[in-house]
XYZ file of N, CA and C in Angstrom:
525
model
N 0.857 -1.189 0.013
C 0.029 0.000 -0.007
C 0.904 1.237 -0.009
N 0.746 2.114 -0.975
C 1.555 3.296 -0.992
C 0.817 4.457 -1.635
N 1.316 5.639 -1.475
C 0.761 6.810 -2.123
C 2.023 7.661 -2.524
N 1.784 8.830 -3.050
C 2.883 9.677 -3.451
C 3.676 10.187 -2.233
N 3.074 10.094 -1.012
C 3.694 10.616 0.192
C 4.383 9.520 1.022
N 3.696 8.399 1.172
C 4.218 7.355 2.075
C 4.063 5.975 1.465
N 4.879 5.038 1.980
C 4.780 3.642 1.600
C 4.615 2.815 2.848
N 3.646 1.885 2.837
C 3.480 0.973 4.005
C 4.458 -0.166 3.858
N 5.122 -0.546 4.908
C 6.077 -1.593 4.882
C 6.188 -2.281 6.311
N 6.728 -3.503 6.280
C 6.951 -4.206 7.535
C 7.938 -3.387 8.429
N 7.748 -3.492 9.780
C 8.741 -2.989 10.655
C 9.732 -4.051 10.953
N 10.928 -3.999 10.319
C 11.970 -5.002 10.534
C 12.814 -4.550 11.750
N 13.571 -5.525 12.264
C 14.356 -5.356 13.467
C 15.260 -4.111 13.406
N 15.818 -3.864 12.236
C 16.697 -2.704 12.149
C 15.974 -1.389 12.329
N 14.638 -1.330 12.243
C 13.945 -0.138 12.457
C 13.406 -0.031 13.916
N 13.592 -1.023 14.733
C 13.048 -1.004 16.084
C 13.479 0.247 16.848
N 14.774 0.638 16.873
C 15.143 1.897 17.622
C 14.429 3.096 17.094
N 14.290 3.224 15.775
C 13.553 4.418 15.186
C 12.077 4.397 15.579
N 11.535 3.227 15.625
C 10.079 3.104 15.983
C 9.911 3.518 17.442
N 10.782 3.092 18.310
C 10.662 3.386 19.748
C 10.842 4.950 19.849
N 11.770 5.525 19.096
C 11.965 6.937 19.145
C 10.707 7.628 18.684
N 10.093 7.217 17.566
C 8.808 7.789 17.144
C 7.757 7.680 18.256
N 7.609 6.592 18.880
C 6.626 6.428 19.977
C 6.876 7.333 21.094
N 8.116 7.517 21.461
C 8.441 8.482 22.550
C 8.033 9.904 22.193
N 8.192 10.232 20.946
C 7.868 11.603 20.443
C 6.354 11.810 20.256
N 5.618 10.744 20.127
C 4.247 10.863 19.680
C 3.268 10.145 20.656
N 3.183 8.820 20.446
C 2.184 8.015 21.178
C 2.325 8.033 22.647
N 3.516 7.869 23.207
C 3.641 7.788 24.654
C 3.023 9.038 25.398
N 3.201 10.186 24.841
C 2.763 11.397 25.505
C 1.305 11.772 24.978
N 0.930 11.402 23.812
C -0.339 11.801 23.247
C -1.516 10.883 23.423
N -1.253 9.622 23.679
C -2.359 8.617 23.786
C -3.214 9.079 24.954
N -4.544 9.158 24.798
C -5.402 9.743 25.820
C -5.268 9.201 27.221
N -5.185 7.908 27.376
C -5.017 7.344 28.778
C -3.683 7.762 29.356
N -2.615 7.649 28.543
C -1.279 8.046 29.008
C -1.282 9.495 29.404
N -1.895 10.315 28.554
C -1.985 11.798 28.774
C -2.787 12.085 30.054
N -3.915 11.447 30.213
C -4.772 11.711 31.357
C -4.068 11.464 32.691
N -3.222 10.422 32.728
C -2.472 10.073 33.957
C -1.087 10.678 33.966
N -0.735 11.433 32.918
C 0.612 11.990 32.799
C 1.692 10.902 32.995
N 1.465 9.793 32.287
C 2.361 8.650 32.383
C 3.786 8.973 32.056
N 4.023 9.743 31.022
C 5.404 10.087 30.639
C 5.416 11.395 29.846
N 6.610 11.965 29.784
C 6.765 13.218 29.048
C 7.248 12.935 27.678
N 6.859 13.848 26.722
C 7.222 13.699 25.311
C 8.716 13.544 25.169
N 9.090 12.515 24.415
C 10.484 12.291 24.149
C 11.277 11.427 25.215
N 10.616 11.248 26.325
C 11.232 10.475 27.380
C 10.930 9.017 27.309
N 11.948 8.167 27.681
C 11.734 6.745 27.681
C 10.736 6.343 28.819
N 10.136 5.155 28.667
C 9.251 4.586 29.637
C 9.501 3.085 29.578
N 10.113 2.528 30.587
C 10.564 1.119 30.493
C 9.463 0.186 30.160
N 8.369 0.261 30.900
C 7.276 -0.686 30.720
C 6.577 -0.577 29.369
N 6.341 0.743 28.899
C 5.801 0.906 27.509
C 6.640 0.379 26.449
N 8.003 0.660 26.619
C 8.979 0.204 25.570
C 9.065 -1.334 25.638
N 8.987 -1.913 26.747
C 9.017 -3.365 26.843
C 7.822 -3.953 26.128
N 6.579 -3.413 26.384
C 5.369 -3.834 25.735
C 5.553 -3.674 24.206
N 6.081 -2.572 23.719
C 6.224 -2.313 22.326
C 7.256 -3.291 21.698
N 8.355 -3.544 22.366
C 9.358 -4.457 21.799
C 8.851 -5.856 21.683
N 8.088 -6.336 22.724
C 7.472 -7.674 22.657
C 6.568 -7.760 21.440
N 5.775 -6.678 21.177
C 4.884 -6.709 20.026
C 5.640 -6.659 18.722
N 6.654 -5.737 18.613
C 7.439 -5.715 17.407
C 8.123 -7.060 17.056
N 8.551 -7.750 18.016
C 9.257 -9.020 17.799
C 8.328 -10.063 17.266
N 6.994 -9.877 17.371
C 6.069 -10.804 16.802
C 6.067 -10.798 15.264
N 6.474 -9.644 14.686
C 6.685 -9.575 13.236
C 5.446 -9.255 12.424
N 4.372 -8.659 13.044
C 3.180 -8.237 12.274
C 3.013 -6.777 12.172
N 3.989 -6.025 12.755
C 3.849 -4.569 12.817
C 4.164 -3.892 11.485
N 3.568 -2.756 11.227
C 3.651 -2.027 9.934
C 3.979 -0.582 10.230
N 4.616 0.069 9.176
C 4.846 1.490 9.318
C 4.671 2.198 7.973
N 4.474 3.442 8.019
C 4.424 4.272 6.836
C 5.749 5.111 6.753
N 6.426 4.882 5.699
C 7.702 5.647 5.437
C 7.444 6.694 4.346
N 8.051 7.882 4.623
C 8.072 8.886 3.587
C 9.084 8.586 2.526
N 9.088 9.344 1.411
C 10.064 9.051 0.374
C 11.473 9.297 0.820
N 11.645 10.165 1.866
C 13.017 10.402 2.347
C 13.330 9.529 3.609
N 12.475 8.474 3.803
C 12.839 7.509 4.866
C 12.388 7.829 6.327
N 11.614 8.935 6.497
C 11.097 9.195 7.789
C 9.876 8.360 8.132
N 9.688 8.046 9.416
C 8.481 7.297 9.868
C 7.358 8.292 10.044
N 6.292 8.148 9.228
C 5.129 8.967 9.328
C 4.128 8.378 10.340
N 4.140 7.025 10.506
C 3.213 6.448 11.433
C 3.524 4.983 11.544
N 3.053 4.348 12.610
C 3.244 2.912 12.884
C 2.001 2.308 13.439
N 1.816 1.007 13.098
C 0.807 0.162 13.717
C 1.491 -1.005 14.305
N 1.486 -1.071 15.632
C 2.113 -2.240 16.295
C 1.060 -3.281 16.453
N 1.202 -4.360 15.714
C 0.257 -5.477 15.660
C 0.816 -6.719 16.260
N 0.001 -7.495 16.911
C 0.450 -8.762 17.439
C -0.674 -9.773 17.587
N -0.327 -10.960 18.030
C -1.261 -12.010 18.192
C -1.583 -12.158 19.664
N -2.812 -12.158 20.065
C -3.279 -12.358 21.400
C -3.931 -13.761 21.498
N -3.335 -14.545 22.348
C -3.878 -15.900 22.488
C -4.800 -16.018 23.764
N -5.784 -16.902 23.714
C -6.643 -17.114 24.789
C -5.770 -17.422 26.034
N -6.097 -16.831 27.192
C -5.340 -17.019 28.418
C -4.149 -16.080 28.668
N -3.721 -15.385 27.663
C -2.594 -14.499 27.816
C -2.949 -13.264 28.622
N -4.212 -12.750 28.515
C -4.579 -11.648 29.309
C -4.530 -11.946 30.779
N -4.940 -13.062 31.214
C -4.880 -13.459 32.601
C -3.464 -13.499 33.119
N -2.562 -14.062 32.307
C -1.140 -14.059 32.657
C -0.552 -12.607 32.755
N -0.966 -11.785 31.826
C -0.517 -10.417 31.855
C -1.006 -9.693 33.093
N -2.216 -9.997 33.490
C -2.678 -9.354 34.701
C -1.944 -9.778 35.904
N -1.489 -11.027 35.947
C -0.686 -11.469 37.098
C 0.662 -10.782 37.110
N 1.289 -10.633 35.865
C 2.590 -9.980 35.804
C 2.419 -8.448 36.199
N 1.251 -7.890 35.864
C 0.994 -6.467 36.152
C 1.217 -6.193 37.677
N 0.847 -7.120 38.493
C 0.913 -6.959 39.941
C 2.340 -6.736 40.390
N 3.342 -7.251 39.635
C 4.734 -7.135 39.987
C 5.359 -5.838 39.551
N 4.621 -5.005 38.812
C 5.229 -3.736 38.270
C 5.044 -2.677 39.284
N 6.028 -1.822 39.437
C 6.089 -0.732 40.458
C 5.359 0.500 39.938
N 5.304 0.730 38.687
C 4.723 2.004 38.142
C 3.205 1.958 38.271
N 2.629 2.742 39.244
C 1.224 2.664 39.518
C 0.370 3.220 38.319
N 0.864 4.257 37.658
C 0.114 4.770 36.535
C 0.001 3.815 35.452
N 1.078 3.126 35.148
C 1.086 2.049 34.111
C 0.095 0.954 34.547
N 0.095 0.584 35.788
C -0.779 -0.440 36.233
C -2.227 -0.037 36.144
N -2.512 1.240 36.342
C -3.940 1.683 36.285
C -4.359 1.549 34.774
N -3.561 2.045 33.820
C -3.921 2.042 32.468
C -4.104 0.617 31.943
N -3.070 -0.245 32.193
C -3.209 -1.624 31.637
C -4.223 -2.437 32.393
N -4.419 -2.141 33.733
C -5.491 -2.797 34.427
C -6.841 -2.500 33.830
N -7.088 -1.255 33.454
C -8.319 -0.810 32.775
C -8.490 -1.553 31.413
N -7.414 -1.577 30.641
C -7.469 -2.274 29.310
C -7.754 -3.781 29.521
N -7.153 -4.361 30.490
C -7.351 -5.833 30.737
C -8.842 -6.014 31.175
N -9.386 -5.193 32.014
C -10.793 -5.313 32.440
C -11.733 -5.183 31.277
N -11.516 -4.256 30.355
C -12.327 -4.070 29.158
C -12.316 -5.385 28.339
N -11.139 -5.888 28.191
C -11.008 -7.156 27.414
C -11.665 -8.329 28.071
N -11.636 -8.365 29.429
C -12.293 -9.432 30.131
C -13.763 -9.352 29.978
N -14.308 -8.116 29.992
C -15.783 -7.944 29.867
C -16.322 -8.303 28.473
N -15.582 -7.967 27.458
C -16.020 -8.235 26.108
C -15.758 -9.655 25.633
N -14.746 -10.311 26.273
C -14.392 -11.719 26.040
C -14.653 -12.179 24.561
N -13.879 -11.597 23.707
C -13.986 -11.945 22.273
C -13.634 -13.391 21.966
N -12.814 -14.036 22.799
C -12.476 -15.435 22.571
C -13.719 -16.322 22.699
N -14.533 -16.082 23.736
C -15.782 -16.853 23.854
C -16.845 -16.444 22.915
N -16.957 -15.113 22.708
C -17.975 -14.635 21.828
C -17.835 -15.090 20.335
N -16.599 -15.274 19.929
C -16.337 -15.702 18.559
C -15.724 -17.113 18.480
N -15.633 -17.774 19.591
C -15.093 -19.161 19.643
C -13.844 -19.287 18.895
N -12.826 -18.465 19.289
C -11.485 -18.535 18.706
C -10.499 -18.628 19.806
N -9.300 -19.142 19.403
C -8.159 -19.286 20.388
C -7.197 -18.160 20.362
N -7.168 -17.401 19.264
C -6.328 -16.269 19.097
C -6.878 -15.202 18.197
N -6.429 -14.009 18.428
C -6.943 -12.842 17.734
C -5.759 -12.009 17.236
N -5.940 -11.338 16.079
C -4.980 -10.417 15.607
C -5.321 -9.054 16.264
N -4.322 -8.417 16.854
C -4.634 -7.242 17.645
C -3.759 -6.113 17.160
N -4.418 -4.962 16.879
C -3.732 -3.729 16.590
C -3.566 -3.070 17.938
N -2.374 -3.163 18.574
C -2.176 -2.663 19.905
C -1.837 -1.188 19.983
N -1.103 -0.705 19.051
C -0.734 0.732 19.091
C -0.807 1.246 17.675
N -1.502 2.366 17.551
C -1.569 3.085 16.215
C -1.134 4.447 16.474
N -0.066 4.889 15.819
C 0.565 6.208 16.073
C 0.992 6.889 14.801
N 0.512 8.132 14.673
C 0.914 8.958 13.504
C 1.723 10.139 14.059
N 2.852 10.377 13.456
C 3.713 11.460 13.762
C 2.903 12.811 13.739
N 3.181 13.609 14.722
C 2.417 14.859 14.871
C 2.427 15.714 13.594
N 3.535 15.673 12.846
C 3.652 16.422 11.620
C 2.887 15.925 10.447
N 2.358 14.638 10.596
C 1.621 14.002 9.480
C 0.114 13.766 9.792
N -0.343 14.276 10.926
C -1.758 14.071 11.329
C -2.681 14.809 10.450
N -3.924 14.287 10.323
C -4.939 14.995 9.566
C -4.934 14.603 8.101
N -4.111 13.650 7.723
C -3.988 13.268 6.347
C -4.555 11.827 6.009
N -5.207 11.289 7.018
C -5.773 9.935 6.830
C -4.787 8.768 7.032
N -3.596 9.073 7.585
C -2.594 7.957 7.737
C -2.983 6.964 8.757
N -3.739 7.337 9.802
C -4.251 6.389 10.721
C -5.179 5.362 10.033
N -6.078 5.889 9.117
C -6.904 5.015 8.365
C -6.111 4.062 7.491
N -5.056 4.651 6.879
C -4.203 3.878 5.975
C -3.514 2.754 6.751
N -3.002 3.051 7.998
C -2.387 2.060 8.839
C -3.379 0.995 9.264
N -4.611 1.397 9.612
C -5.606 0.386 9.973
C -5.971 -0.490 8.838
N -6.163 0.051 7.658
C -6.497 -0.722 6.448
C -5.316 -1.742 6.184
N -4.108 -1.259 6.341
C -2.925 -2.097 6.096
C -2.840 -3.150 7.105
N -3.195 -2.904 8.395
C -3.207 -3.948 9.432
C -4.272 -4.966 9.093
N -5.422 -4.557 8.649
C -6.443 -5.520 8.277
C -5.929 -6.440 7.172
N -5.253 -5.885 6.185
C -4.695 -6.665 5.107
C -3.656 -7.655 5.631
N -2.805 -7.158 6.588
C -1.807 -8.021 7.181
C -2.435 -9.173 7.914
N -3.507 -8.882 8.663
C -4.282 -9.932 9.373
C -4.883 -10.964 8.408
N -5.460 -10.469 7.368
C -6.010 -11.406 6.354
C -4.982 -12.303 5.768
N -3.854 -11.676 5.414
C -2.755 -12.494 4.810
C -2.229 -13.543 5.702
N -2.218 -13.235 6.990
C -1.790 -14.170 8.008
C -2.855 -15.233 8.361
N -4.052 -15.061 7.792
C -5.112 -16.115 7.945
C -6.071 -15.803 9.117
N -6.024 -14.586 9.620
C -6.887 -14.265 10.773
C -8.241 -13.741 10.257
N -9.292 -14.105 10.985
C -10.621 -13.644 10.735
C -11.127 -12.605 11.698
N -10.470 -12.438 12.807
C -10.854 -11.514 13.867
C -9.720 -10.581 14.070
N -10.044 -9.277 14.251
C -9.023 -8.245 14.612
C -9.662 -7.379 15.579
N -8.872 -6.918 16.585
C -9.362 -5.937 17.602
C -8.290 -4.974 17.851
N -8.691 -3.801 18.417
C -7.676 -2.852 18.772
C -7.297 -3.132 20.279
N -6.407 -2.411 20.815
C -5.899 -2.651 22.174
C -6.970 -2.558 23.238
N -8.023 -1.748 23.009
C -8.979 -1.561 24.064
C -10.213 -2.513 23.868
N -10.219 -3.305 22.774
C -11.299 -4.235 22.552
C -12.431 -3.484 21.869
N -12.231 -2.225 21.634
C -13.315 -1.400 20.996
C -13.121 -1.419 19.485
N -14.172 -1.266 18.761
C -14.148 -1.161 17.304
C -13.511 -2.406 16.695
N -13.638 -3.547 17.351
C -13.124 -4.778 16.728
C -13.774 -5.012 15.360
N -13.061 -5.561 14.476
C -13.568 -5.787 13.157
C -13.607 -7.253 12.842
N -14.643 -7.598 12.144
C -14.769 -9.026 11.725
C -14.214 -9.053 10.301
N -13.209 -9.823 10.015
C -12.691 -9.919 8.695
C -13.436 -11.005 7.917
N -13.798 -10.671 6.729
C -14.545 -11.659 5.939
C -13.594 -12.262 4.887
């Protein structure tokens, strides 16, 4: 998927540091839950968020939009969520010292518990768009929609029929 401005491509391991830098400059500070709790400052590292992102990146389903001159315009961090992993993640969350991080992820886990897509759709795993981030300088151009459409295509190619975002909201049924 490409346009005259950007090209969608896999996020390979050599781009991981640049993606983390992009997230520090954009998503970490701008995401509404992070912002509401003042989880971190723009440009600053956050160990737990970066750990979460790296684990997702290593799954190999994440995508990015690159400009013609090689800048990252946006990223979609996609991964596979298996039945039972949320419960294990909730147990690990208890061991984390960062109370703000625990509040945010505790809320996300509770939403996922309530909607229980695994039981509702009788599946063992879901394709999940965990983080969608567009660089501040590229917002308002439809790039989030481009990344979401590209993530859906990636999910289909990988054989998935169910896709959800990190909050369990706006999940899509792939036909």
